[in-house]
Amino acid sequence: LYSGPLSLFTAKVRIALDEKQIAYERVEVGWSLASRYEPHHPAVVRHNPKQQVPVLVDGDVAVYDSTLIFEYLEERRPEPSLMPSDVAGRARCRRLEAYADEIFFQPLWSVVEEVLYPAPPAGRDAARLASARAQLASHYAWLDAELGDRTWFCGDAFSFADVALFVMIRAASGLGAGPAAEQTRLTAW
């Protein structure tokens, strides 16, 4: 697994590999606060046209993108399953995993850039940060309702959706943009 030390998408794959009890070699690609992932690791460039981690190489098979890697792992090692057994449950799980990656991540990335990375010469963008925090608050309210009385987001068992949402929410929380205390179902989850 070609892994980035701060890559949330790589973290999702590492959790899935651990949950499925799949041994793997972890290759950390170079990263720094100043240049991020530049220059890109040659194996990542060779296997992923987007030149991003994660990249999983399993023998002759190379898979990139955390969602595609999730699907590959589920087919490669069906047990323990990280997907519900019913069609509707799997659809819900995929929808929530996509929500984490494509919708929740957008304002989270704004928080990352405004809080973690060095400020640009013009300074921090307070309006961008405030907007991102407000968007995340709205997402938390929606997720709290979406979780409802379930133990896990996709039913009775821990799933890929839980992995994806956990990674994103944990990162936001670590940057001071976590769920509010009144979102009791989400905070208990």
mmCIF file with all atom_site columns, C-alpha atoms in Angstrom:
data_model
loop_
_atom_site.group_PDB
_atom_site.id
_atom_site.type_symbol
_atom_site.label_atom_id
_atom_site.label_alt_id
_atom_site.label_comp_id
_atom_site.label_asym_id
_atom_site.label_entity_id
_atom_site.label_seq_id
_atom_site.pdbx_PDB_ins_code
_atom_site.Cartn_x
_atom_site.Cartn_y
_atom_site.Cartn_z
_atom_site.occupancy
_atom_site.B_iso_or_equiv
_atom_site.pdbx_formal_charge
_atom_site.auth_seq_id
_atom_site.auth_comp_id
_atom_site.auth_asym_id
_atom_site.auth_atom_id
_atom_site.pdbx_PDB_model_num
ATOM 1   C CA . LEU A 1 1   ? 0.000   0.000   0.000   1.00 0.00 ? 1   LEU A CA 1
ATOM 2   C CA . TYR A 1 2   ? 1.473   3.302   -1.083  1.00 0.00 ? 2   TYR A CA 1
ATOM 3   C CA . SER A 1 3   ? 0.410   5.537   1.753   1.00 0.00 ? 3   SER A CA 1
ATOM 4   C CA . GLY A 1 4   ? 0.569   9.216   2.595   1.00 0.00 ? 4   GLY A CA 1
ATOM 5   C CA . PRO A 1 5   ? 1.173   10.182  6.216   1.00 0.00 ? 5   PRO A CA 1
ATOM 6   C CA . LEU A 1 6   ? -1.667  12.726  6.242   1.00 0.00 ? 6   LEU A CA 1
ATOM 7   C CA . SER A 1 7   ? -3.849  11.232  3.515   1.00 0.00 ? 7   SER A CA 1
ATOM 8   C CA . LEU A 1 8   ? -7.364  10.719  4.816   1.00 0.00 ? 8   LEU A CA 1
ATOM 9   C CA . PHE A 1 9   ? -8.109  8.455   1.872   1.00 0.00 ? 9   PHE A CA 1
ATOM 10  C CA . THR A 1 10  ? -5.110  6.268   2.690   1.00 0.00 ? 10  THR A CA 1
ATOM 11  C CA . ALA A 1 11  ? -6.283  6.124   6.316   1.00 0.00 ? 11  ALA A CA 1
ATOM 12  C CA . LYS A 1 12  ? -9.586  4.687   5.095   1.00 0.00 ? 12  LYS A CA 1
ATOM 13  C CA . VAL A 1 13  ? -7.755  1.913   3.256   1.00 0.00 ? 13  VAL A CA 1
ATOM 14  C CA . ARG A 1 14  ? -5.469  1.133   6.214   1.00 0.00 ? 14  ARG A CA 1
ATOM 15  C CA . ILE A 1 15  ? -8.517  0.742   8.470   1.00 0.00 ? 15  ILE A CA 1
ATOM 16  C CA . ALA A 1 16  ? -10.236 -1.524  5.926   1.00 0.00 ? 16  ALA A CA 1
ATOM 17  C CA . LEU A 1 17  ? -7.105  -3.681  5.587   1.00 0.00 ? 17  LEU A CA 1
ATOM 18  C CA . ASP A 1 18  ? -6.864  -3.965  9.370   1.00 0.00 ? 18  ASP A CA 1
ATOM 19  C CA . GLU A 1 19  ? -10.578 -4.752  9.755   1.00 0.00 ? 19  GLU A CA 1
ATOM 20  C CA . LYS A 1 20  ? -10.275 -7.468  7.117   1.00 0.00 ? 20  LYS A CA 1
ATOM 21  C CA . GLN A 1 21  ? -7.099  -8.724  8.809   1.00 0.00 ? 21  GLN A CA 1
ATOM 22  C CA . ILE A 1 22  ? -5.087  -8.474  5.607   1.00 0.00 ? 22  ILE A CA 1
ATOM 23  C CA . ALA A 1 23  ? -1.340  -8.195  6.111   1.00 0.00 ? 23  ALA A CA 1
ATOM 24  C CA . TYR A 1 24  ? 0.304   -5.626  3.878   1.00 0.00 ? 24  TYR A CA 1
ATOM 25  C CA . GLU A 1 25  ? 3.505   -3.731  3.332   1.00 0.00 ? 25  GLU A CA 1
ATOM 26  C CA . ARG A 1 26  ? 3.074   -0.014  3.880   1.00 0.00 ? 26  ARG A CA 1
ATOM 27  C CA . VAL A 1 27  ? 5.219   2.226   1.705   1.00 0.00 ? 27  VAL A CA 1
ATOM 28  C CA . GLU A 1 28  ? 5.159   5.814   2.952   1.00 0.00 ? 28  GLU A CA 1
ATOM 29  C CA . VAL A 1 29  ? 5.535   8.334   0.171   1.00 0.00 ? 29  VAL A CA 1
ATOM 30  C CA . GLY A 1 30  ? 7.383   11.572  0.820   1.00 0.00 ? 30  GLY A CA 1
ATOM 31  C CA . TRP A 1 31  ? 5.458   14.493  2.265   1.00 0.00 ? 31  TRP A CA 1
ATOM 32  C CA . SER A 1 32  ? 6.387   17.840  3.765   1.00 0.00 ? 32  SER A CA 1
ATOM 33  C CA . LEU A 1 33  ? 4.476   20.855  4.963   1.00 0.00 ? 33  LEU A CA 1
ATOM 34  C CA . ALA A 1 34  ? 6.192   23.029  2.373   1.00 0.00 ? 34  ALA A CA 1
ATOM 35  C CA . SER A 1 35  ? 5.931   20.894  -0.765  1.00 0.00 ? 35  SER A CA 1
ATOM 36  C CA . ARG A 1 36  ? 3.212   18.436  0.255   1.00 0.00 ? 36  ARG A CA 1
ATOM 37  C CA . TYR A 1 37  ? 3.621   15.295  -1.921  1.00 0.00 ? 37  TYR A CA 1
ATOM 38  C CA . GLU A 1 38  ? 5.963   16.852  -4.518  1.00 0.00 ? 38  GLU A CA 1
ATOM 39  C CA . PRO A 1 39  ? 7.816   15.248  -6.147  1.00 0.00 ? 39  PRO A CA 1
ATOM 40  C CA . HIS A 1 40  ? 5.400   12.347  -6.538  1.00 0.00 ? 40  HIS A CA 1
ATOM 41  C CA . HIS A 1 41  ? 6.609   8.847   -5.728  1.00 0.00 ? 41  HIS A CA 1
ATOM 42  C CA . PRO A 1 42  ? 7.500   7.060   -9.005  1.00 0.00 ? 42  PRO A CA 1
ATOM 43  C CA . ALA A 1 43  ? 5.379   3.978   -8.195  1.00 0.00 ? 43  ALA A CA 1
ATOM 44  C CA . VAL A 1 44  ? 2.357   6.171   -7.468  1.00 0.00 ? 44  VAL A CA 1
ATOM 45  C CA . VAL A 1 45  ? 2.862   7.974   -10.783 1.00 0.00 ? 45  VAL A CA 1
ATOM 46  C CA . ARG A 1 46  ? 3.193   4.638   -12.593 1.00 0.00 ? 46  ARG A CA 1
ATOM 47  C CA . HIS A 1 47  ? 0.022   3.116   -11.094 1.00 0.00 ? 47  HIS A CA 1
ATOM 48  C CA . ASN A 1 48  ? -2.297  6.109   -10.716 1.00 0.00 ? 48  ASN A CA 1
ATOM 49  C CA . PRO A 1 49  ? -2.893  8.659   -13.485 1.00 0.00 ? 49  PRO A CA 1
ATOM 50  C CA . LYS A 1 50  ? -4.080  11.101  -10.790 1.00 0.00 ? 50  LYS A CA 1
ATOM 51  C CA . GLN A 1 51  ? -0.645  10.695  -9.113  1.00 0.00 ? 51  GLN A CA 1
ATOM 52  C CA . GLN A 1 52  ? -2.239  10.418  -5.652  1.00 0.00 ? 52  GLN A CA 1
ATOM 53  C CA . VAL A 1 53  ? -2.208  7.960   -2.795  1.00 0.00 ? 53  VAL A CA 1
ATOM 54  C CA . PRO A 1 54  ? -3.590  5.509   -1.916  1.00 0.00 ? 54  PRO A CA 1
ATOM 55  C CA . VAL A 1 55  ? -2.414  2.930   -4.387  1.00 0.00 ? 55  VAL A CA 1
ATOM 56  C CA . LEU A 1 56  ? -2.735  -0.759  -3.562  1.00 0.00 ? 56  LEU A CA 1
ATOM 57  C CA . VAL A 1 57  ? -0.556  -3.204  -5.474  1.00 0.00 ? 57  VAL A CA 1
ATOM 58  C CA . ASP A 1 58  ? -1.587  -6.835  -5.026  1.00 0.00 ? 58  ASP A CA 1
ATOM 59  C CA . GLY A 1 59  ? 0.601   -9.005  -7.224  1.00 0.00 ? 59  GLY A CA 1
ATOM 60  C CA . ASP A 1 60  ? -0.150  -7.984  -10.802 1.00 0.00 ? 60  ASP A CA 1
ATOM 61  C CA . VAL A 1 61  ? -3.172  -5.912  -9.779  1.00 0.00 ? 61  VAL A CA 1
ATOM 62  C CA . ALA A 1 62  ? -2.839  -2.193  -9.003  1.00 0.00 ? 62  ALA A CA 1
ATOM 63  C CA . VAL A 1 63  ? -5.856  -0.327  -7.678  1.00 0.00 ? 63  VAL A CA 1
ATOM 64  C CA . TYR A 1 64  ? -6.085  3.372   -6.853  1.00 0.00 ? 64  TYR A CA 1
ATOM 65  C CA . ASP A 1 65  ? -8.793  5.503   -5.232  1.00 0.00 ? 65  ASP A CA 1
ATOM 66  C CA . SER A 1 66  ? -9.982  4.500   -1.775  1.00 0.00 ? 66  SER A CA 1
ATOM 67  C CA . THR A 1 67  ? -13.495 3.617   -2.971  1.00 0.00 ? 67  THR A CA 1
ATOM 68  C CA . LEU A 1 68  ? -12.187 1.318   -5.699  1.00 0.00 ? 68  LEU A CA 1
ATOM 69  C CA . ILE A 1 69  ? -9.761  -0.226  -3.222  1.00 0.00 ? 69  ILE A CA 1
ATOM 70  C CA . PHE A 1 70  ? -12.662 -0.816  -0.780  1.00 0.00 ? 70  PHE A CA 1
ATOM 71  C CA . GLU A 1 71  ? -14.581 -2.653  -3.494  1.00 0.00 ? 71  GLU A CA 1
ATOM 72  C CA . TYR A 1 72  ? -11.515 -4.667  -4.483  1.00 0.00 ? 72  TYR A CA 1
ATOM 73  C CA . LEU A 1 73  ? -10.847 -5.695  -0.867  1.00 0.00 ? 73  LEU A CA 1
ATOM 74  C CA . GLU A 1 74  ? -14.473 -6.703  -0.349  1.00 0.00 ? 74  GLU A CA 1
ATOM 75  C CA . GLU A 1 75  ? -14.335 -8.988  -3.371  1.00 0.00 ? 75  GLU A CA 1
ATOM 76  C CA . ARG A 1 76  ? -10.814 -10.236 -2.641  1.00 0.00 ? 76  ARG A CA 1
ATOM 77  C CA . ARG A 1 77  ? -11.595 -11.040 1.002   1.00 0.00 ? 77  ARG A CA 1
ATOM 78  C CA . PRO A 1 78  ? -15.369 -11.189 1.543   1.00 0.00 ? 78  PRO A CA 1
ATOM 79  C CA . GLU A 1 79  ? -15.080 -12.059 5.242   1.00 0.00 ? 79  GLU A CA 1
ATOM 80  C CA . PRO A 1 80  ? -15.351 -10.208 7.442   1.00 0.00 ? 80  PRO A CA 1
ATOM 81  C CA . SER A 1 81  ? -17.668 -8.201  5.272   1.00 0.00 ? 81  SER A CA 1
ATOM 82  C CA . LEU A 1 82  ? -17.671 -4.432  5.512   1.00 0.00 ? 82  LEU A CA 1
ATOM 83  C CA . MET A 1 83  ? -20.817 -4.150  3.400   1.00 0.00 ? 83  MET A CA 1
ATOM 84  C CA . PRO A 1 84  ? -24.404 -5.008  4.296   1.00 0.00 ? 84  PRO A CA 1
ATOM 85  C CA . SER A 1 85  ? -25.765 -8.218  2.759   1.00 0.00 ? 85  SER A CA 1
ATOM 86  C CA . ASP A 1 86  ? -28.902 -6.668  1.228   1.00 0.00 ? 86  ASP A CA 1
ATOM 87  C CA . VAL A 1 87  ? -29.034 -4.550  -1.917  1.00 0.00 ? 87  VAL A CA 1
ATOM 88  C CA . ALA A 1 88  ? -30.636 -1.537  -0.221  1.00 0.00 ? 88  ALA A CA 1
ATOM 89  C CA . GLY A 1 89  ? -28.112 -1.664  2.613   1.00 0.00 ? 89  GLY A CA 1
ATOM 90  C CA . ARG A 1 90  ? -25.195 -1.794  0.180   1.00 0.00 ? 90  ARG A CA 1
ATOM 91  C CA . ALA A 1 91  ? -26.643 1.148   -1.747  1.00 0.00 ? 91  ALA A CA 1
ATOM 92  C CA . ARG A 1 92  ? -26.957 3.128   1.501   1.00 0.00 ? 92  ARG A CA 1
ATOM 93  C CA . CYS A 1 93  ? -23.408 2.229   2.442   1.00 0.00 ? 93  CYS A CA 1
ATOM 94  C CA . ARG A 1 94  ? -22.032 3.342   -0.929  1.00 0.00 ? 94  ARG A CA 1
ATOM 95  C CA . ARG A 1 95  ? -24.047 6.562   -0.780  1.00 0.00 ? 95  ARG A CA 1
ATOM 96  C CA . LEU A 1 96  ? -22.716 7.449   2.674   1.00 0.00 ? 96  LEU A CA 1
ATOM 97  C CA . GLU A 1 97  ? -19.137 6.573   1.732   1.00 0.00 ? 97  GLU A CA 1
ATOM 98  C CA . ALA A 1 98  ? -19.456 8.830   -1.331  1.00 0.00 ? 98  ALA A CA 1
ATOM 99  C CA . TYR A 1 99  ? -20.985 11.528  0.873   1.00 0.00 ? 99  TYR A CA 1
ATOM 100 C CA . ALA A 1 100 ? -17.916 11.417  3.132   1.00 0.00 ? 100 ALA A CA 1
ATOM 101 C CA . ASP A 1 101 ? -15.494 11.588  0.203   1.00 0.00 ? 101 ASP A CA 1
ATOM 102 C CA . GLU A 1 102 ? -17.231 13.964  -2.160  1.00 0.00 ? 102 GLU A CA 1
ATOM 103 C CA . ILE A 1 103 ? -19.436 16.221  -0.046  1.00 0.00 ? 103 ILE A CA 1
ATOM 104 C CA . PHE A 1 104 ? -18.142 16.300  3.543   1.00 0.00 ? 104 PHE A CA 1
ATOM 105 C CA . PHE A 1 105 ? -14.512 16.428  2.384   1.00 0.00 ? 105 PHE A CA 1
ATOM 106 C CA . GLN A 1 106 ? -14.953 19.716  0.476   1.00 0.00 ? 106 GLN A CA 1
ATOM 107 C CA . PRO A 1 107 ? -15.434 21.985  3.503   1.00 0.00 ? 107 PRO A CA 1
ATOM 108 C CA . LEU A 1 108 ? -13.044 19.798  5.520   1.00 0.00 ? 108 LEU A CA 1
ATOM 109 C CA . TRP A 1 109 ? -10.339 20.510  2.934   1.00 0.00 ? 109 TRP A CA 1
ATOM 110 C CA . SER A 1 110 ? -10.957 24.244  3.379   1.00 0.00 ? 110 SER A CA 1
ATOM 111 C CA . VAL A 1 111 ? -10.405 23.812  7.123   1.00 0.00 ? 111 VAL A CA 1
ATOM 112 C CA . VAL A 1 112 ? -7.216  21.822  6.462   1.00 0.00 ? 112 VAL A CA 1
ATOM 113 C CA . GLU A 1 113 ? -5.835  24.518  4.181   1.00 0.00 ? 113 GLU A CA 1
ATOM 114 C CA . GLU A 1 114 ? -6.779  27.361  6.517   1.00 0.00 ? 114 GLU A CA 1
ATOM 115 C CA . VAL A 1 115 ? -5.667  25.708  9.774   1.00 0.00 ? 115 VAL A CA 1
ATOM 116 C CA . LEU A 1 116 ? -2.910  23.187  9.010   1.00 0.00 ? 116 LEU A CA 1
ATOM 117 C CA . TYR A 1 117 ? -0.938  24.616  6.105   1.00 0.00 ? 117 TYR A CA 1
ATOM 118 C CA . PRO A 1 118 ? 1.156   27.788  6.358   1.00 0.00 ? 118 PRO A CA 1
ATOM 119 C CA . ALA A 1 119 ? -0.764  30.973  5.679   1.00 0.00 ? 119 ALA A CA 1
ATOM 120 C CA . PRO A 1 120 ? -0.264  32.475  2.224   1.00 0.00 ? 120 PRO A CA 1
ATOM 121 C CA . PRO A 1 121 ? 1.399   35.925  2.004   1.00 0.00 ? 121 PRO A CA 1
ATOM 122 C CA . ALA A 1 122 ? -2.043  37.586  1.999   1.00 0.00 ? 122 ALA A CA 1
ATOM 123 C CA . GLY A 1 123 ? -2.899  35.838  5.284   1.00 0.00 ? 123 GLY A CA 1
ATOM 124 C CA . ARG A 1 124 ? -5.627  33.422  6.328   1.00 0.00 ? 124 ARG A CA 1
ATOM 125 C CA . ASP A 1 125 ? -9.062  33.605  4.750   1.00 0.00 ? 125 ASP A CA 1
ATOM 126 C CA . ALA A 1 126 ? -11.300 33.965  7.792   1.00 0.00 ? 126 ALA A CA 1
ATOM 127 C CA . ALA A 1 127 ? -14.461 34.044  5.670   1.00 0.00 ? 127 ALA A CA 1
ATOM 128 C CA . ARG A 1 128 ? -13.504 30.767  3.959   1.00 0.00 ? 128 ARG A CA 1
ATOM 129 C CA . LEU A 1 129 ? -12.827 29.125  7.313   1.00 0.00 ? 129 LEU A CA 1
ATOM 130 C CA . ALA A 1 130 ? -16.115 30.376  8.793   1.00 0.00 ? 130 ALA A CA 1
ATOM 131 C CA . SER A 1 131 ? -18.024 29.154  5.751   1.00 0.00 ? 131 SER A CA 1
ATOM 132 C CA . ALA A 1 132 ? -16.373 25.730  5.939   1.00 0.00 ? 132 ALA A CA 1
ATOM 133 C CA . ARG A 1 133 ? -17.179 25.412  9.654   1.00 0.00 ? 133 ARG A CA 1
ATOM 134 C CA . ALA A 1 134 ? -20.809 26.345  8.976   1.00 0.00 ? 134 ALA A CA 1
ATOM 135 C CA . GLN A 1 135 ? -21.021 23.776  6.177   1.00 0.00 ? 135 GLN A CA 1
ATOM 136 C CA . LEU A 1 136 ? -19.556 21.101  8.445   1.00 0.00 ? 136 LEU A CA 1
ATOM 137 C CA . ALA A 1 137 ? -22.081 21.997  11.168  1.00 0.00 ? 137 ALA A CA 1
ATOM 138 C CA . SER A 1 138 ? -24.849 21.456  8.643   1.00 0.00 ? 138 SER A CA 1
ATOM 139 C CA . HIS A 1 139 ? -23.332 18.110  7.626   1.00 0.00 ? 139 HIS A CA 1
ATOM 140 C CA . TYR A 1 140 ? -23.122 17.033  11.264  1.00 0.00 ? 140 TYR A CA 1
ATOM 141 C CA . ALA A 1 141 ? -26.789 17.825  11.818  1.00 0.00 ? 141 ALA A CA 1
ATOM 142 C CA . TRP A 1 142 ? -27.701 15.796  8.732   1.00 0.00 ? 142 TRP A CA 1
ATOM 143 C CA . LEU A 1 143 ? -25.444 12.884  9.738   1.00 0.00 ? 143 LEU A CA 1
ATOM 144 C CA . ASP A 1 144 ? -26.848 12.859  13.279  1.00 0.00 ? 144 ASP A CA 1
ATOM 145 C CA . ALA A 1 145 ? -30.361 12.503  11.848  1.00 0.00 ? 145 ALA A CA 1
ATOM 146 C CA . GLU A 1 146 ? -29.191 9.992   9.221   1.00 0.00 ? 146 GLU A CA 1
ATOM 147 C CA . LEU A 1 147 ? -27.631 7.803   11.910  1.00 0.00 ? 147 LEU A CA 1
ATOM 148 C CA . GLY A 1 148 ? -30.855 7.925   13.905  1.00 0.00 ? 148 GLY A CA 1
ATOM 149 C CA . ASP A 1 149 ? -31.085 5.080   16.402  1.00 0.00 ? 149 ASP A CA 1
ATOM 150 C CA . ARG A 1 150 ? -28.678 2.832   14.524  1.00 0.00 ? 150 ARG A CA 1
ATOM 151 C CA . THR A 1 151 ? -25.455 1.651   16.126  1.00 0.00 ? 151 THR A CA 1
ATOM 152 C CA . TRP A 1 152 ? -23.679 1.879   12.753  1.00 0.00 ? 152 TRP A CA 1
ATOM 153 C CA . PHE A 1 153 ? -24.516 3.923   9.680   1.00 0.00 ? 153 PHE A CA 1
ATOM 154 C CA . CYS A 1 154 ? -25.443 0.941   7.510   1.00 0.00 ? 154 CYS A CA 1
ATOM 155 C CA . GLY A 1 155 ? -27.209 -1.344  9.920   1.00 0.00 ? 155 GLY A CA 1
ATOM 156 C CA . ASP A 1 156 ? -26.056 -3.813  12.517  1.00 0.00 ? 156 ASP A CA 1
ATOM 157 C CA . ALA A 1 157 ? -22.416 -4.005  11.522  1.00 0.00 ? 157 ALA A CA 1
ATOM 158 C CA . PHE A 1 158 ? -19.440 -1.710  11.052  1.00 0.00 ? 158 PHE A CA 1
ATOM 159 C CA . SER A 1 159 ? -19.103 -0.851  7.355   1.00 0.00 ? 159 SER A CA 1
ATOM 160 C CA . PHE A 1 160 ? -17.089 1.041   4.773   1.00 0.00 ? 160 PHE A CA 1
ATOM 161 C CA . ALA A 1 161 ? -19.419 3.996   5.337   1.00 0.00 ? 161 ALA A CA 1
ATOM 162 C CA . ASP A 1 162 ? -18.466 4.050   9.018   1.00 0.00 ? 162 ASP A CA 1
ATOM 163 C CA . VAL A 1 163 ? -14.784 3.942   8.061   1.00 0.00 ? 163 VAL A CA 1
ATOM 164 C CA . ALA A 1 164 ? -15.096 6.829   5.602   1.00 0.00 ? 164 ALA A CA 1
ATOM 165 C CA . LEU A 1 165 ? -17.206 8.997   7.889   1.00 0.00 ? 165 LEU A CA 1
ATOM 166 C CA . PHE A 1 166 ? -15.009 8.274   10.915  1.00 0.00 ? 166 PHE A CA 1
ATOM 167 C CA . VAL A 1 167 ? -11.829 9.304   9.116   1.00 0.00 ? 167 VAL A CA 1
ATOM 168 C CA . MET A 1 168 ? -13.326 12.579  7.895   1.00 0.00 ? 168 MET A CA 1
ATOM 169 C CA . ILE A 1 169 ? -15.071 13.489  11.163  1.00 0.00 ? 169 ILE A CA 1
ATOM 170 C CA . ARG A 1 170 ? -11.979 12.618  13.204  1.00 0.00 ? 170 ARG A CA 1
ATOM 171 C CA . ALA A 1 171 ? -9.817  14.835  11.004  1.00 0.00 ? 171 ALA A CA 1
ATOM 172 C CA . ALA A 1 172 ? -12.260 17.739  11.267  1.00 0.00 ? 172 ALA A CA 1
ATOM 173 C CA . SER A 1 173 ? -12.479 17.273  15.030  1.00 0.00 ? 173 SER A CA 1
ATOM 174 C CA . GLY A 1 174 ? -8.684  17.325  15.308  1.00 0.00 ? 174 GLY A CA 1
ATOM 175 C CA . LEU A 1 175 ? -8.707  20.704  13.568  1.00 0.00 ? 175 LEU A CA 1
ATOM 176 C CA . GLY A 1 176 ? -11.314 22.153  15.925  1.00 0.00 ? 176 GLY A CA 1
ATOM 177 C CA . ALA A 1 177 ? -14.295 21.605  13.631  1.00 0.00 ? 177 ALA A CA 1
ATOM 178 C CA . GLY A 1 178 ? -16.007 18.593  15.180  1.00 0.00 ? 178 GLY A CA 1
ATOM 179 C CA . PRO A 1 179 ? -19.675 17.871  15.829  1.00 0.00 ? 179 PRO A CA 1
ATOM 180 C CA . ALA A 1 180 ? -21.597 19.864  18.426  1.00 0.00 ? 180 ALA A CA 1
ATOM 181 C CA . ALA A 1 181 ? -22.419 18.327  21.795  1.00 0.00 ? 181 ALA A CA 1
ATOM 182 C CA . GLU A 1 182 ? -26.153 18.382  20.987  1.00 0.00 ? 182 GLU A CA 1
ATOM 183 C CA . GLN A 1 183 ? -25.557 15.915  18.157  1.00 0.00 ? 183 GLN A CA 1
ATOM 184 C CA . THR A 1 184 ? -25.646 13.163  20.723  1.00 0.00 ? 184 THR A CA 1
ATOM 185 C CA . ARG A 1 185 ? -26.219 10.230  18.369  1.00 0.00 ? 185 ARG A CA 1
ATOM 186 C CA . LEU A 1 186 ? -23.279 11.208  16.196  1.00 0.00 ? 186 LEU A CA 1
ATOM 187 C CA . THR A 1 187 ? -20.952 11.888  19.118  1.00 0.00 ? 187 THR A CA 1
ATOM 188 C CA . ALA A 1 188 ? -21.933 8.568   20.734  1.00 0.00 ? 188 ALA A CA 1
ATOM 189 C CA . TRP A 1 189 ? -21.229 6.783   17.453  1.00 0.00 ? 189 TRP A CA 1
#
